[in-house]
Short mmCIF file of C-alpha atoms in Angstrom, two decimals:
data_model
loop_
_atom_site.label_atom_id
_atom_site.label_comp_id
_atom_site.label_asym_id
_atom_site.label_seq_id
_atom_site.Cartn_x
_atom_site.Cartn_y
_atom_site.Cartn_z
CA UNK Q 6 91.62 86.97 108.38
CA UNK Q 7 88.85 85.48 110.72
CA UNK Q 8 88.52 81.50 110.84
CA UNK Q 9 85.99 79.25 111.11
CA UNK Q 10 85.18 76.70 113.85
CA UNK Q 11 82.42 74.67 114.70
CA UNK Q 12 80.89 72.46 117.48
CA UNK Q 13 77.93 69.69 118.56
CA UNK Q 14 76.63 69.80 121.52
CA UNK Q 15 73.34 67.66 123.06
CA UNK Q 16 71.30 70.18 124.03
CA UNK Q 17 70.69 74.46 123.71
CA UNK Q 18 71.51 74.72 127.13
CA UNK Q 19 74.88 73.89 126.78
CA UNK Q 20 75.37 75.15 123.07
CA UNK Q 21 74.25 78.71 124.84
CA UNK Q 22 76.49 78.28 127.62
CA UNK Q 23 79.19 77.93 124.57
CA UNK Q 24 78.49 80.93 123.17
CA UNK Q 25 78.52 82.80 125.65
CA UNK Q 26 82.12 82.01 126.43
CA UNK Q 27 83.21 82.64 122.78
CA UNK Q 28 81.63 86.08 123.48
CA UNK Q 29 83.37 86.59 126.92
CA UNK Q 30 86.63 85.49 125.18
CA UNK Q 31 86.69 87.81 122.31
CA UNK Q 32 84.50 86.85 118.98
CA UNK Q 33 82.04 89.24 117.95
CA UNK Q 34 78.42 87.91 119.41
CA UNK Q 35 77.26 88.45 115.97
CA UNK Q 36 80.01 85.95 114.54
CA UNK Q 37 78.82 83.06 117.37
CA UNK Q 38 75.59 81.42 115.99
CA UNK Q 39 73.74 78.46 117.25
CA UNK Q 40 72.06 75.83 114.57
CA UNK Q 41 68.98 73.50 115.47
CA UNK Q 42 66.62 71.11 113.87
CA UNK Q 43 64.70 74.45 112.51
CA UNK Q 44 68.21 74.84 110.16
CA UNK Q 45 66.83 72.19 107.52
CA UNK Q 46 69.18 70.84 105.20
CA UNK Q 47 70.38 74.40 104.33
CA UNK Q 48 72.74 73.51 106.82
CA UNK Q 49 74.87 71.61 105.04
CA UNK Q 50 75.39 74.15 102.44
CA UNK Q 51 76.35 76.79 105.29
CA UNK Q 52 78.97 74.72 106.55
CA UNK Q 53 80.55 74.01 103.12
CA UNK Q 54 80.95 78.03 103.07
CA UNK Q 55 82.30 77.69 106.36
CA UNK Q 56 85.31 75.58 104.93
CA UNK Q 57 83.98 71.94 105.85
CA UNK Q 58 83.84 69.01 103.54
CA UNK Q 59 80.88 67.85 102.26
CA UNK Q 60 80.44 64.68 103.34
CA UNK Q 61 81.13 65.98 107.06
CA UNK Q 62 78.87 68.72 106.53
CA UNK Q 63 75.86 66.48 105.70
CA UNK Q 64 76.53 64.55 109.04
CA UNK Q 65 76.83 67.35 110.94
CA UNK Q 66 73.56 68.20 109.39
CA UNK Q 67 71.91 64.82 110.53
CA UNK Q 68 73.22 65.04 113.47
CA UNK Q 69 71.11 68.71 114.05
CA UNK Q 70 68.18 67.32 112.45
CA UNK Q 71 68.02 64.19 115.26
CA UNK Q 72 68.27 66.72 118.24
CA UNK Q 73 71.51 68.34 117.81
CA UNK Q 74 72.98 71.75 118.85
CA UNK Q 75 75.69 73.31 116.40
CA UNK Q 76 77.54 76.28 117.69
CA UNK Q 77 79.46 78.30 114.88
CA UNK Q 78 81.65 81.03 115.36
CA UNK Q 79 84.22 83.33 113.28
CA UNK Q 80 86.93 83.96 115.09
CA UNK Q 81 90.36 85.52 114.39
CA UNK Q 82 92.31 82.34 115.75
CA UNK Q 83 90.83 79.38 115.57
CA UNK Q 84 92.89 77.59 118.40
CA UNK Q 85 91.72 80.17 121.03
CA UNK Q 86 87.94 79.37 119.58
CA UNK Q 87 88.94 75.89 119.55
CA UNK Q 88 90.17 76.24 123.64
CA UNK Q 89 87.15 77.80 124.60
CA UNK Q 90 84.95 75.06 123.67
CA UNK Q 91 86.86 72.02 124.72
CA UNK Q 92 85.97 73.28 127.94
CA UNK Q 93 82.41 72.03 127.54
CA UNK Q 94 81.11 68.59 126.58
CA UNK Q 95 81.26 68.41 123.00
CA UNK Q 96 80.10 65.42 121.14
CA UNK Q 97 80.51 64.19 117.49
CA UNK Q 98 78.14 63.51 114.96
CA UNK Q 99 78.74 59.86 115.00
CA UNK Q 100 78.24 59.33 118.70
CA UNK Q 101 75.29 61.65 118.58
CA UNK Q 102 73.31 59.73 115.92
CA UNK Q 103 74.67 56.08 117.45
CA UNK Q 104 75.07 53.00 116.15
CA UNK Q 105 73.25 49.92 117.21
CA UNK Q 106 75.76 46.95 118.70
CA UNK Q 107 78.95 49.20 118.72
CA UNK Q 108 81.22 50.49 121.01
CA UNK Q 109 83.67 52.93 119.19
CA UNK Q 110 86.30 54.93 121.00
CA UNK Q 111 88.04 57.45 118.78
CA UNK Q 112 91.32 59.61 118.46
CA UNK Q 113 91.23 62.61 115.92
CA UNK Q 114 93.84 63.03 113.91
CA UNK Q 115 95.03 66.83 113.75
CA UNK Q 116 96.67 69.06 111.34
CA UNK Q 117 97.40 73.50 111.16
CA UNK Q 118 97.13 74.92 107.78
CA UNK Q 119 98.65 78.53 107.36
CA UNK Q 120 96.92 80.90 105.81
CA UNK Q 121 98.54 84.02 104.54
CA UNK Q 122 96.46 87.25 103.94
CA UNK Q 123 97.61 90.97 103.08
CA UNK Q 124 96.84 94.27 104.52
CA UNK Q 125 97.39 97.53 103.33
CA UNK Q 126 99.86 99.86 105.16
CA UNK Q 127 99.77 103.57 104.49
CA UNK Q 128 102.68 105.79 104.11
CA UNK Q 129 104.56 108.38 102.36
CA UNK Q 130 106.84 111.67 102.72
CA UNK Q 131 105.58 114.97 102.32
CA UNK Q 132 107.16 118.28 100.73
CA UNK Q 133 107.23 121.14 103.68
CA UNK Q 134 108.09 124.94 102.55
CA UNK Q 135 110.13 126.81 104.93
CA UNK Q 136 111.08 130.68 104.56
CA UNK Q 137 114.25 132.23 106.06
CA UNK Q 138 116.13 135.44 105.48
CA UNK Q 139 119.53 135.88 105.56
CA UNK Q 140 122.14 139.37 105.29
CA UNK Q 141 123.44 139.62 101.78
CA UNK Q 142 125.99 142.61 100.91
CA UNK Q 143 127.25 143.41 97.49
CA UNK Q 144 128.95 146.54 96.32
CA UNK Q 145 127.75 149.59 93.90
CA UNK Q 146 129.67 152.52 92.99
CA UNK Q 147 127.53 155.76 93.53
CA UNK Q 148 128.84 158.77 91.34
CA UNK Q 149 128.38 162.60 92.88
CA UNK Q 150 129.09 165.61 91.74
CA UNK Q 151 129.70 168.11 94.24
CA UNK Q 152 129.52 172.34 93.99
CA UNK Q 153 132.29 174.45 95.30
CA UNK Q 154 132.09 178.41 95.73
CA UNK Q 155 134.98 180.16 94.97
CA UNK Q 156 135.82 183.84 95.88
CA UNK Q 157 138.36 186.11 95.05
CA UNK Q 158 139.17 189.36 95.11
CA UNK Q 159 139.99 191.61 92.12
CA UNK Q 160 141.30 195.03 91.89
CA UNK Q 161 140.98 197.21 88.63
CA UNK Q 162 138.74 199.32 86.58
CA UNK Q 163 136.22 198.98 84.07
CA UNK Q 164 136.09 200.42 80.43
CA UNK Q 165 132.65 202.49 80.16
CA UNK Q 166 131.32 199.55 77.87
CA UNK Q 167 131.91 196.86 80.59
CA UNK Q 168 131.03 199.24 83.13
CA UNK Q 169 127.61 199.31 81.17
CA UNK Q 170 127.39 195.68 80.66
CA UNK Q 171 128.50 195.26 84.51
CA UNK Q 172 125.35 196.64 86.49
CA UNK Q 173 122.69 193.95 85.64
CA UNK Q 174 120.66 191.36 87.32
CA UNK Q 175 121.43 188.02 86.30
CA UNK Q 176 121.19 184.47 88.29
CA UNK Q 177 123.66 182.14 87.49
CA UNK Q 178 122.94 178.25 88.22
CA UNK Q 179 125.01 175.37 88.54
CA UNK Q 180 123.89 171.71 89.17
CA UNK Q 181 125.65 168.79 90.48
CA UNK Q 182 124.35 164.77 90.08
CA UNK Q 183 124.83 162.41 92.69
CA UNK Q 184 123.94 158.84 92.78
CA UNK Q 185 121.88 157.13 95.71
CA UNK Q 186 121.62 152.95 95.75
CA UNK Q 187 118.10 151.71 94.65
CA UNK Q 188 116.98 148.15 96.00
CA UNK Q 189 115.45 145.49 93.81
CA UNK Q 190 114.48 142.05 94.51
CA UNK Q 191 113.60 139.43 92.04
CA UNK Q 192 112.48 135.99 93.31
CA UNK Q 193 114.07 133.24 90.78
CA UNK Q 194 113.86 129.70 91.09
CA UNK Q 195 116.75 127.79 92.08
CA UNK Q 196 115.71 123.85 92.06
CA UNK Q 197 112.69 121.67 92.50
CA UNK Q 198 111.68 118.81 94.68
CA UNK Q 199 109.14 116.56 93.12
CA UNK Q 200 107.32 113.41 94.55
CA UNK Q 201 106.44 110.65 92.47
CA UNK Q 202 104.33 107.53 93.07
CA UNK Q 203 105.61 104.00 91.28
CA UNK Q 204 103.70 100.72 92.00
CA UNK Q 205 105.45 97.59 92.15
CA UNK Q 206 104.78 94.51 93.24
CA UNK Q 207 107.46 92.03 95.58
CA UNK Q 208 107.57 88.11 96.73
CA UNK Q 209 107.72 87.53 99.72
CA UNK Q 210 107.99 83.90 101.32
CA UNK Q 211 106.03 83.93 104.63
CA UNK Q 212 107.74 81.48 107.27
CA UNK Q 213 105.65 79.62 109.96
CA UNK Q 214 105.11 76.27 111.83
CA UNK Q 215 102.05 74.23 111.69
CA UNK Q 216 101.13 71.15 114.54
CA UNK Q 217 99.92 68.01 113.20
CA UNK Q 218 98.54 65.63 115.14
CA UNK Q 219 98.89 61.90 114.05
CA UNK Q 220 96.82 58.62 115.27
CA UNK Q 221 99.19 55.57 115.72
CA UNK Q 222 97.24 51.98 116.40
CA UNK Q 223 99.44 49.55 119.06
CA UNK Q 224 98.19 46.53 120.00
CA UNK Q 225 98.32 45.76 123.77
CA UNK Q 226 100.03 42.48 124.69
CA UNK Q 227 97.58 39.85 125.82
CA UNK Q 228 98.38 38.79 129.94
CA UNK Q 229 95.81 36.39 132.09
CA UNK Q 230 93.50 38.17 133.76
CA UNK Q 231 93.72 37.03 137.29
CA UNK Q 232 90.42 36.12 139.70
CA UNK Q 233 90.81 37.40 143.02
CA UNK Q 234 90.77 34.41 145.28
CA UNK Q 235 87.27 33.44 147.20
#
């Protein structure tokens, strides 16, 4: 969240010399303008935006329309914007305009506000597939049939009909069935993983400090001035 922060300087010299220290020190040279006299009283509404009060913001104003130099930058701390141009000779609007017959010194009076923003933080899991194999054994009982030849030898004769019946070509077949294991595979699902977005929404009590600056009057005891001796 970038802040606001403003200054008043005499002349362009040294509001340019200004920004180009905010520049050197990190804002965007985009985010550091200079305001003159040229600004009109359109100035007053810019500084409003900027966060100022009104009645400050029209004396800034006058002060820019007698001669002034406003510098105005965005930055994303406003104490290291701030730093930067303390280093120069800032003025105020009051002691730029003047006032006839006075001599004013002043003290400001500062305080921090926080200011808490959001940002948006992607993340998530993600499903990943993997494929492995593994040995599986499982039994299967295979029935077979086998053939056996048999021979033995016989001794005795023939009646004339089976002798008749005997000399003949014939085949003779016998077949056996034997079983050989056939492999199937059938995929089948076995569970699911699923993701699933919910939105909610959480409190969350953000913790800082904040300086303040206060302005205490004392009054300074009265002693005798003494004259040096002539």
């Amino acid at each position: 969240m970038m802040e606001s922060v403003i200054g008043l300087l005499a002349d362009r010299e040294s509001a340019q010399r200004v920004r180009i220290a905010l520049v050197e020190a990190g804002c965007d040279q985009s985010a550091v303008v200079i305001f003159e006299r040229d600004a009109g009283q359109a100035l007053a509404g810019e500084l409003v935006e900027r966060g100022l009060e009104q009645a400050r913001a029209e004396l800034y104003t006058k002060a820019v329309l007698q001669g002034g130099v406003l510098v105005a930058a965005e930055a994303a701390t406003a104490e290291r914007a701030l730093a930067v141009m303390n280093r120069f000779a800032l003025t105020s609007p009051e002691d730029l305009l003047g006032r006839a017959g006075e001599t004013v010194e002043r003290a400001q009076s500062v305080e921090e506000e926080l200011h808490v923003g959001k940002q948006a933080m992607a993340g998530g899991k993600r499903l990943v597939t993997s494929v492995t194999e593994r040995e599986v054994e499982k039994p299967v009982t295979l029935h077979e049939e086998t053939i056996e030849v048999e021979r033995r030898r016989e001794d005795h004769a023939l009646r004339p009909e089976e002798a008749a019946r005997a000399f003949r070509e014939e085949t003779v077949e016998l077949t056996a069935t034997s079983e050989r294991p056939v492999v199937s595979k059938e995929a089948r699902v076995t569970g699911e993983v699923a993701l699933r977005k919910r939105s909610v929404e959480r409190r969350e009590v953000v913790r800082d400090t904040v300086r303040r600056q206060d302005v205490d009057v004392e009054t300074i005891v009265e002693v005798p001035k003494v004259s040096p001796e002539r």
